[in-house]
Coordinates of C-alpha atoms and ligand atoms in Angstrom, one line a residue:
X1 CA -37.3 -75.6 -26.8
X2 CA -38.8 -72.9 -24.6
X3 CA -41.3 -70.7 -26.2
X4 CA -43.3 -69.5 -23.2
X5 CA -41.9 -67.7 -20.2
X6 CA -43.3 -66.6 -16.9
X7 CA -42.4 -62.9 -16.2
X8 CA -43.0 -61.2 -12.9
X9 CA -43.8 -57.6 -13.6
X10 CA -43.1 -55.1 -10.8
X11 CA -44.1 -51.6 -12.0
X12 CA -43.4 -49.9 -8.6
X13 CA -43.7 -46.2 -8.1
X14 CA -43.9 -43.0 -10.2
X15 CA -42.7 -43.3 -13.8
X16 CA -41.9 -47.0 -13.1
X17 CA -45.6 -47.7 -13.9
X18 CA -45.5 -45.5 -17.1
X19 CA -42.3 -47.1 -18.6
X20 CA -43.5 -50.6 -17.8
X21 CA -46.8 -50.2 -19.5
X22 CA -45.0 -48.8 -22.5
X23 CA -42.6 -51.7 -22.6
X24 CA -45.4 -54.3 -22.3
X25 CA -47.0 -52.8 -25.3
X26 CA -43.7 -53.1 -27.2
X27 CA -43.3 -56.7 -26.0
X28 CA -46.7 -57.6 -27.3
X29 CA -45.6 -56.8 -30.8
X30 CA -42.3 -58.6 -30.4
X31 CA -44.0 -61.8 -29.3
X32 CA -46.4 -61.6 -32.2
X33 CA -43.5 -61.2 -34.6
X34 CA -41.2 -63.8 -33.2
X35 CA -43.6 -66.6 -32.1
X36 CA -43.1 -66.9 -28.4
X37 CA -45.3 -66.1 -25.4
X38 CA -44.6 -64.2 -22.2
X39 CA -47.1 -64.7 -19.3
X40 CA -47.1 -61.7 -17.1
X41 CA -47.7 -61.9 -13.4
X42 CA -48.1 -58.3 -12.2
X43 CA -47.2 -57.9 -8.5
X44 CA -47.3 -55.0 -6.0
X45 CA -44.4 -53.4 -4.1
X46 CA -42.7 -50.1 -3.6
X47 CA -42.9 -46.9 -1.5
X48 CA -46.6 -46.2 -2.1
X49 CA -47.4 -49.8 -1.3
X50 CA -45.5 -49.4 2.0
X51 CA -47.5 -46.2 2.7
X52 CA -50.8 -48.0 2.1
X53 CA -50.0 -51.3 3.8
X54 CA -47.0 -50.9 6.0
X55 CA -45.1 -53.5 3.9
X56 CA -42.8 -52.4 1.1
X57 CA -42.6 -55.8 -0.7
X58 CA -45.1 -58.6 0.2
X59 CA -43.7 -62.1 0.7
X60 CA -46.0 -63.2 -2.1
X61 CA -44.2 -60.9 -4.5
X62 CA -40.8 -62.2 -3.5
X63 CA -42.0 -65.8 -3.9
X64 CA -43.4 -65.0 -7.3
X65 CA -40.0 -63.6 -8.3
X66 CA -38.3 -66.7 -7.0
X67 CA -40.5 -69.0 -9.2
X68 CA -40.4 -66.8 -12.4
X69 CA -38.3 -67.2 -15.5
X70 CA -37.4 -63.4 -15.3
X71 CA -38.4 -60.2 -13.6
X72 CA -39.3 -57.0 -15.3
X73 CA -39.0 -54.0 -13.0
X74 CA -39.9 -50.3 -13.3
X75 CA -38.7 -48.3 -10.3
X76 CA -39.3 -48.2 -6.6
X77 CA -38.9 -45.5 -4.0
X78 CA -40.3 -42.0 -3.3
X79 CA -38.2 -39.4 -1.4
X80 CA -41.0 -38.4 1.0
X81 CA -41.8 -42.0 2.0
X82 CA -39.2 -43.4 4.4
X83 CA -38.7 -46.0 7.1
X84 CA -38.5 -44.7 10.6
X85 CA -34.6 -44.8 10.5
X86 CA -34.6 -42.2 7.7
X87 CA -33.7 -44.5 4.8
X88 CA -35.8 -45.0 1.7
X89 CA -38.0 -47.9 0.7
X90 CA -35.9 -49.9 -1.8
X91 CA -37.2 -53.4 -2.5
X92 CA -34.9 -53.5 -5.6
X93 CA -32.0 -53.8 -3.2
X94 CA -33.7 -56.5 -1.1
X95 CA -34.4 -58.5 -4.3
X96 CA -30.7 -58.4 -5.3
X97 CA -29.6 -59.8 -1.9
X98 CA -32.5 -62.3 -1.7
X99 CA -32.0 -63.8 -5.2
X100 CA -28.2 -63.4 -5.0
X101 CA -28.0 -61.1 -8.1
X102 CA -24.3 -60.3 -7.9
X103 CA -23.7 -58.8 -11.3
X104 CA -25.4 -55.5 -12.1
X105 CA -24.9 -55.1 -15.8
X106 CA -25.3 -51.5 -17.0
X107 CA -24.4 -51.0 -20.7
X108 CA -23.4 -47.4 -21.5
X109 CA -23.9 -47.3 -25.3
X110 CA -24.4 -44.2 -27.5
X111 CA -27.5 -44.8 -29.5
X112 CA -26.8 -43.6 -33.1
X113 CA -28.5 -40.3 -33.9
X114 CA -28.7 -38.9 -30.3
X115 CA -27.3 -35.4 -29.7
X116 CA -24.5 -36.6 -27.3
X117 CA -23.3 -34.1 -24.7
X118 CA -19.6 -34.7 -25.4
X119 CA -18.3 -32.6 -28.3
X120 CA -15.7 -35.0 -29.5
X121 CA -16.7 -36.9 -32.7
X122 CA -15.5 -40.1 -30.9
X123 CA -18.5 -39.8 -28.5
X124 CA -20.5 -41.9 -31.0
X125 CA -18.1 -44.8 -30.2
X126 CA -19.1 -44.9 -26.5
X127 CA -19.9 -48.5 -25.8
X128 CA -18.8 -49.9 -22.4
X129 CA -20.4 -51.8 -19.6
X130 CA -20.4 -51.1 -15.9
X131 CA -20.6 -54.3 -13.9
X132 CA -21.8 -53.3 -10.5
X133 CA -21.2 -55.8 -7.7
X134 CA -24.7 -55.9 -6.2
X135 CA -24.7 -58.0 -3.0
X136 CA -22.0 -56.5 -0.8
X137 CA -19.5 -53.6 -0.8
X138 CA -20.8 -50.5 0.9
X139 CA -24.4 -51.7 0.5
X140 CA -23.6 -54.6 2.8
X141 CA -24.3 -52.2 5.7
X142 CA -28.0 -51.8 4.6
X143 CA -30.0 -53.2 7.5
X144 CA -27.2 -55.0 9.2
X145 CA -23.7 -53.5 9.2
X146 CA -24.4 -50.2 10.8
X147 CA -22.9 -49.4 14.1
X148 CA -23.8 -46.3 16.1
X149 CA -21.2 -44.8 18.4
X150 CA -23.8 -44.0 21.1
X151 CA -27.1 -45.5 21.8
X152 CA -28.9 -42.4 20.5
X153 CA -26.8 -42.6 17.4
X154 CA -26.4 -38.9 17.1
X155 CA -22.6 -38.8 17.4
X156 CA -21.2 -41.0 14.7
X157 CA -22.5 -43.8 12.5
X158 CA -20.4 -46.5 10.8
X159 CA -21.5 -48.3 7.6
X160 CA -19.5 -51.5 7.1
X161 CA -18.2 -52.3 3.6
X162 CA -17.8 -56.0 2.9
X163 CA -15.5 -57.3 0.2
X164 CA -15.4 -61.1 0.1
X165 CA -13.3 -63.5 -2.0
X166 CA -16.5 -65.2 -3.3
X167 CA -18.0 -61.8 -4.2
X168 CA -14.9 -60.7 -6.1
X169 CA -14.3 -64.0 -7.9
X170 CA -17.8 -64.3 -9.3
X171 CA -17.9 -60.6 -10.2
X172 CA -14.6 -60.8 -12.1
X173 CA -15.3 -64.2 -13.8
X174 CA -18.7 -62.8 -15.0
X175 CA -16.9 -59.7 -16.3
X176 CA -14.2 -61.7 -18.2
X177 CA -16.8 -63.9 -19.8
X178 CA -18.8 -60.9 -20.8
X179 CA -15.6 -59.4 -22.4
X180 CA -15.1 -62.7 -24.3
X181 CA -18.6 -62.5 -25.7
X182 CA -18.2 -58.8 -26.6
X183 CA -14.9 -59.5 -28.3
X184 CA -16.5 -62.2 -30.4
X185 CA -19.0 -59.6 -31.7
X186 CA -16.5 -56.8 -32.0
X187 CA -12.8 -57.7 -32.3
X188 CA -11.8 -54.2 -31.0
X189 CA -13.3 -55.1 -27.6
X190 CA -11.9 -57.6 -25.1
X191 CA -10.7 -55.6 -22.1
X192 CA -11.7 -55.7 -18.4
X193 CA -10.8 -52.7 -16.3
X194 CA -11.0 -53.2 -12.5
X195 CA -12.2 -50.0 -11.0
X196 CA -11.3 -49.6 -7.3
X197 CA -9.6 -47.5 -4.6
X198 CA -6.9 -50.0 -3.7
X199 CA -4.5 -47.3 -2.9
X200 CA -6.4 -46.5 0.3
X201 CA -8.8 -49.3 1.4
X202 CA -7.6 -52.7 2.5
X203 CA -10.8 -54.3 1.1
X204 CA -10.2 -52.8 -2.3
X205 CA -6.5 -53.9 -2.2
X206 CA -7.8 -57.4 -1.6
X207 CA -10.3 -57.0 -4.5
X208 CA -7.5 -55.9 -6.8
X209 CA -5.4 -58.9 -5.8
X210 CA -8.3 -61.3 -6.6
X211 CA -8.8 -59.5 -9.9
X212 CA -5.3 -60.3 -11.0
X213 CA -5.7 -63.9 -9.8
X214 CA -8.8 -64.4 -11.9
X215 CA -7.4 -62.5 -14.9
X216 CA -4.8 -65.3 -15.3
X217 CA -7.7 -67.7 -16.2
X218 CA -8.7 -65.5 -19.2
X219 CA -5.4 -64.9 -21.1
X220 CA -7.2 -63.7 -24.3
X221 CA -8.7 -60.8 -22.5
X222 CA -6.7 -57.7 -21.5
X223 CA -6.7 -57.0 -17.7
X224 CA -6.6 -53.3 -17.0
X225 CA -6.9 -51.2 -13.9
X226 CA -8.0 -47.7 -12.9
X227 CA -8.7 -46.0 -9.6
X228 CA -12.3 -44.8 -9.2
X229 CA -11.3 -41.1 -9.1
X230 CA -9.2 -41.3 -12.3
X231 CA -12.0 -43.3 -13.9
X232 CA -14.5 -40.5 -13.2
X233 CA -12.1 -38.2 -15.1
X234 CA -11.6 -40.7 -18.0
X235 CA -15.4 -41.3 -18.3
X236 CA -15.6 -37.7 -19.5
X237 CA -12.2 -37.5 -21.3
X238 CA -12.1 -40.8 -23.2
X239 CA -15.0 -43.1 -22.3
X240 CA -14.6 -44.8 -25.7
X241 CA -11.4 -46.5 -24.4
X242 CA -13.4 -48.7 -22.0
X243 CA -15.1 -52.1 -22.5
X244 CA -16.1 -54.0 -19.3
X245 CA -15.7 -52.3 -16.0
X246 CA -16.4 -54.3 -12.8
X247 CA -16.5 -52.4 -9.5
X248 CA -17.8 -52.2 -6.0
X249 CA -21.6 -51.7 -5.4
X250 CA -21.7 -48.0 -4.5
X251 CA -19.0 -47.0 -7.1
X252 CA -21.2 -48.8 -9.7
X253 CA -24.3 -47.0 -8.5
X254 CA -22.7 -43.6 -8.9
X255 CA -20.8 -44.2 -12.2
X256 CA -23.9 -45.7 -13.8
X257 CA -25.7 -42.3 -13.5
X258 CA -22.6 -40.5 -14.8
X259 CA -22.5 -43.0 -17.6
X260 CA -26.1 -42.4 -18.4
X261 CA -25.3 -38.7 -18.6
X262 CA -22.8 -39.4 -21.4
X263 CA -25.6 -41.0 -23.5
X264 CA -28.3 -38.3 -23.0
X265 CA -29.7 -39.3 -19.6
X266 CA -31.3 -41.9 -17.5
X267 CA -34.0 -42.5 -20.2
X268 CA -31.4 -44.4 -22.3
X269 CA -29.6 -46.5 -19.7
X270 CA -30.9 -50.1 -19.3
X271 CA -29.7 -52.7 -16.8
X272 CA -29.8 -56.3 -15.8
X273 CA -29.2 -57.6 -12.3
X274 CA -28.0 -61.2 -12.8
X275 CA -27.2 -64.1 -10.6
X276 CA -26.7 -67.8 -11.5
X277 CA -30.4 -68.6 -11.4
X278 CA -32.4 -65.3 -11.6
X279 CA -32.5 -62.0 -13.5
X280 CA -34.1 -58.7 -12.9
X281 CA -34.3 -56.3 -15.8
X282 CA -34.9 -52.6 -15.2
X283 CA -33.9 -49.2 -16.3
X284 CA -31.1 -47.7 -14.3
X285 CA -33.3 -44.8 -13.3
X286 CA -35.6 -44.3 -10.4
X287 CA -39.2 -43.2 -10.0
X288 CA -38.5 -39.6 -11.2
X289 CA -41.0 -37.7 -9.1
X290 CA -40.2 -34.5 -11.0
X291 CA -41.7 -35.8 -14.2
X292 CA -44.1 -38.5 -12.9
X293 CA -47.7 -38.3 -14.2
X294 CA -46.7 -35.9 -17.0
X295 CA -46.5 -38.5 -19.8
X296 CA -43.0 -37.5 -20.7
X297 CA -40.9 -40.3 -19.1
X298 CA -38.7 -41.8 -21.8
X299 CA -39.4 -45.6 -22.0
X300 CA -36.2 -46.3 -24.1
X301 CA -34.2 -47.6 -21.1
X302 CA -36.9 -50.0 -20.0
X303 CA -37.5 -51.2 -23.6
X304 CA -33.7 -51.9 -23.9
X305 CA -33.8 -53.6 -20.5
X306 CA -36.6 -55.9 -21.9
X307 CA -34.3 -56.6 -24.9
X308 CA -31.6 -57.7 -22.4
X309 CA -34.2 -59.9 -20.7
X310 CA -35.0 -61.6 -24.0
X311 CA -31.3 -62.1 -24.8
X312 CA -30.6 -63.6 -21.3
X313 CA -33.6 -65.9 -21.6
X314 CA -32.6 -66.9 -25.2
X315 CA -29.0 -67.8 -24.0
X316 CA -30.2 -69.6 -20.9
X317 CA -32.8 -71.7 -22.8
X318 CA -30.8 -71.9 -26.0
X319 CA -33.9 -70.5 -27.8
X320 CA -33.0 -68.7 -31.0
X321 CA -36.5 -67.1 -31.2
X322 CA -35.8 -65.2 -28.0
X323 CA -32.3 -64.3 -29.0
X324 CA -33.4 -63.0 -32.4
X325 CA -36.2 -61.0 -30.8
X326 CA -33.7 -59.3 -28.5
X327 CA -31.6 -58.2 -31.4
X328 CA -34.7 -57.1 -33.4
X329 CA -35.9 -55.0 -30.4
X330 CA -32.5 -53.2 -30.0
X331 CA -32.4 -52.6 -33.8
X332 CA -35.9 -51.2 -33.7
X333 CA -34.9 -48.7 -31.0
X334 CA -31.7 -47.7 -32.8
X335 CA -33.5 -47.2 -36.1
X336 CA -36.1 -44.9 -34.5
X337 CA -33.4 -42.5 -33.2
X338 CA -31.0 -42.9 -36.1
X339 CA -33.8 -41.7 -38.4
X340 CA -34.8 -38.9 -36.1
X341 CA -38.3 -40.2 -35.9
X342 CA -38.8 -39.1 -32.3
X343 CA -37.3 -36.4 -30.1
X344 CA -38.2 -37.1 -26.5
X345 CA -38.5 -34.3 -23.9
X346 CA -35.2 -35.3 -22.3
X347 CA -33.3 -34.2 -25.4
X348 CA -35.3 -31.0 -25.8
X349 CA -38.1 -32.5 -28.0
X350 CA -41.9 -32.8 -27.6
X351 CA -42.3 -36.5 -27.9
X352 CA -43.7 -38.2 -24.8
X353 CA -43.9 -41.8 -23.6
X354 CA -46.7 -42.7 -26.0
X355 CA -45.0 -41.3 -29.1
X356 CA -41.7 -43.1 -28.4
X357 CA -43.5 -46.4 -27.7
X358 CA -45.6 -46.1 -30.9
X359 CA -42.4 -45.4 -33.0
X360 CA -40.7 -48.5 -31.6
X361 CA -43.7 -50.7 -32.3
X362 CA -43.9 -49.3 -35.8
X363 CA -40.2 -50.0 -36.4
X364 CA -40.7 -53.6 -35.3
X365 CA -43.0 -54.0 -38.3
Ligands
NAI401 P1 -34.2 -40.7 -10.9 O1 -33.4 -41.7 -11.7 O2 -35.6 -41.1 -10.6 O3 -34.2 -39.3 -11.7 C1 -33.0 -38.6 -11.9 C2 -33.3 -37.5 -13.0 O4 -33.4 -38.2 -14.3 C3 -34.6 -36.8 -12.9 O5 -34.4 -35.5 -13.3 C4 -35.5 -37.5 -13.8 O6 -36.6 -36.7 -14.3 C5 -34.6 -38.0 -14.9 N1 -35.2 -39.3 -15.4 C6 -35.1 -40.5 -14.8 N2 -35.7 -41.4 -15.6 C7 -36.1 -40.8 -16.7 C8 -36.8 -41.2 -17.9 N3 -37.1 -42.4 -18.1 N4 -37.1 -40.3 -18.9 C9 -36.7 -39.0 -18.7 N5 -36.0 -38.5 -17.6 C10 -35.8 -39.4 -16.6 O7 -33.4 -40.4 -9.6 P2 -33.8 -39.6 -8.2 O8 -34.7 -38.5 -8.6 O9 -32.6 -39.4 -7.5 O10 -34.7 -40.6 -7.4 C11 -36.1 -40.7 -7.4 C12 -36.6 -41.8 -6.6 O11 -36.3 -43.1 -7.2 C13 -36.0 -41.9 -5.2 O12 -37.0 -42.3 -4.3 C14 -34.9 -43.0 -5.3 O13 -34.6 -43.6 -4.1 C15 -35.6 -43.9 -6.3 N6 -34.6 -44.7 -7.1 C16 -35.0 -46.0 -7.4 C17 -34.3 -46.8 -8.3 C18 -34.7 -48.1 -8.6 O14 -35.9 -48.5 -8.4 N7 -33.9 -49.0 -9.2 C19 -33.0 -46.3 -8.8 C20 -32.7 -44.9 -8.5 C21 -33.5 -44.2 -7.7
MG402 MG1 -28.7 -45.4 -8.6

């Protein structure tokens, strides 16, 4: 039995702080209702921390992450604050590599009641999961794989993309197991679609070969394939056809924003970065400098990420209280929008962060 968990909280920059504070208020109510305790350990990190101290993410924050039961993350990065090489401060990427969080789980689910951008009545059936490989691919280059053609680096720059057998096997095994779990809950599900560019890149052809090898171990799940360019088309034409979609790191980065667009924006897109021993739970969005400080950031994506955290902790520790709390939290969010109780600014309404937070707390009872 595990009924208290240590949670490292990393608010970060911009609206990261706003959506985290909202989510902690919601989690207070969830704990009171379901009889467990989360101990928060709030730690610094991010672009403004780098600006103030010269260090983007203190070792003490990373060590706290390593020791925690789970990590709740807001957003980090600020376009005007950069390293001398021109790239941005992004501790979220460092954490993924450091804690070996290979599966970036990004559910794209239409919350009932939202005014979805696709006109088709089937848009309400959108419910698929992007599984973004998060330790290699094109992000492998970050800080290590880059080669410059000349010493000055002003002629050409090469960013190396790594696709490894280990990276592929664990990504696909995770995806097939996720599809099994989703099929158990909904018999219409049970398909894994490998998204790649195996018609052009050798690394992707290798990835596709490993996909078919691993698919044989999961005969009850349909193994499907789509090239990334056609997948971009199908995400608009028939996104309801998909279930679990594993892909290379950068493809997953881009398609998760496109997927968020299908369900009314970044404010509705949660995520979990999972490894075998650690989990970071955060909205798919960034620090949103354009709306930071205005009180209109939508906390829904972060609240749903917290629900994913409770589900993951519940499964890991076989603790029904956490599992039930996760479901209750998602149900509360759904009921708020289904009943039209709030209309956030990102769908043309006037409800800010506080109003959405209060509505979810009220729905929890
Ligand atoms: P962004 O995701 O912060 O914002 C994109 C658009 O979505 C903006 O128009 C923003 O207002 C809107 N948006 C995002 N979250 C929202 C919410 N909760 N409610 C309502 N509207 C929301 O992406 P952007 O502008 O490209 O990046 C801003 C900064 O965040 C950059 O420094 C970037 O590097 C960083 N970033 C950090 C991430 C992370 O910490 N995981 C992920 C993505 C970007
Ligand atoms: Mg992104």
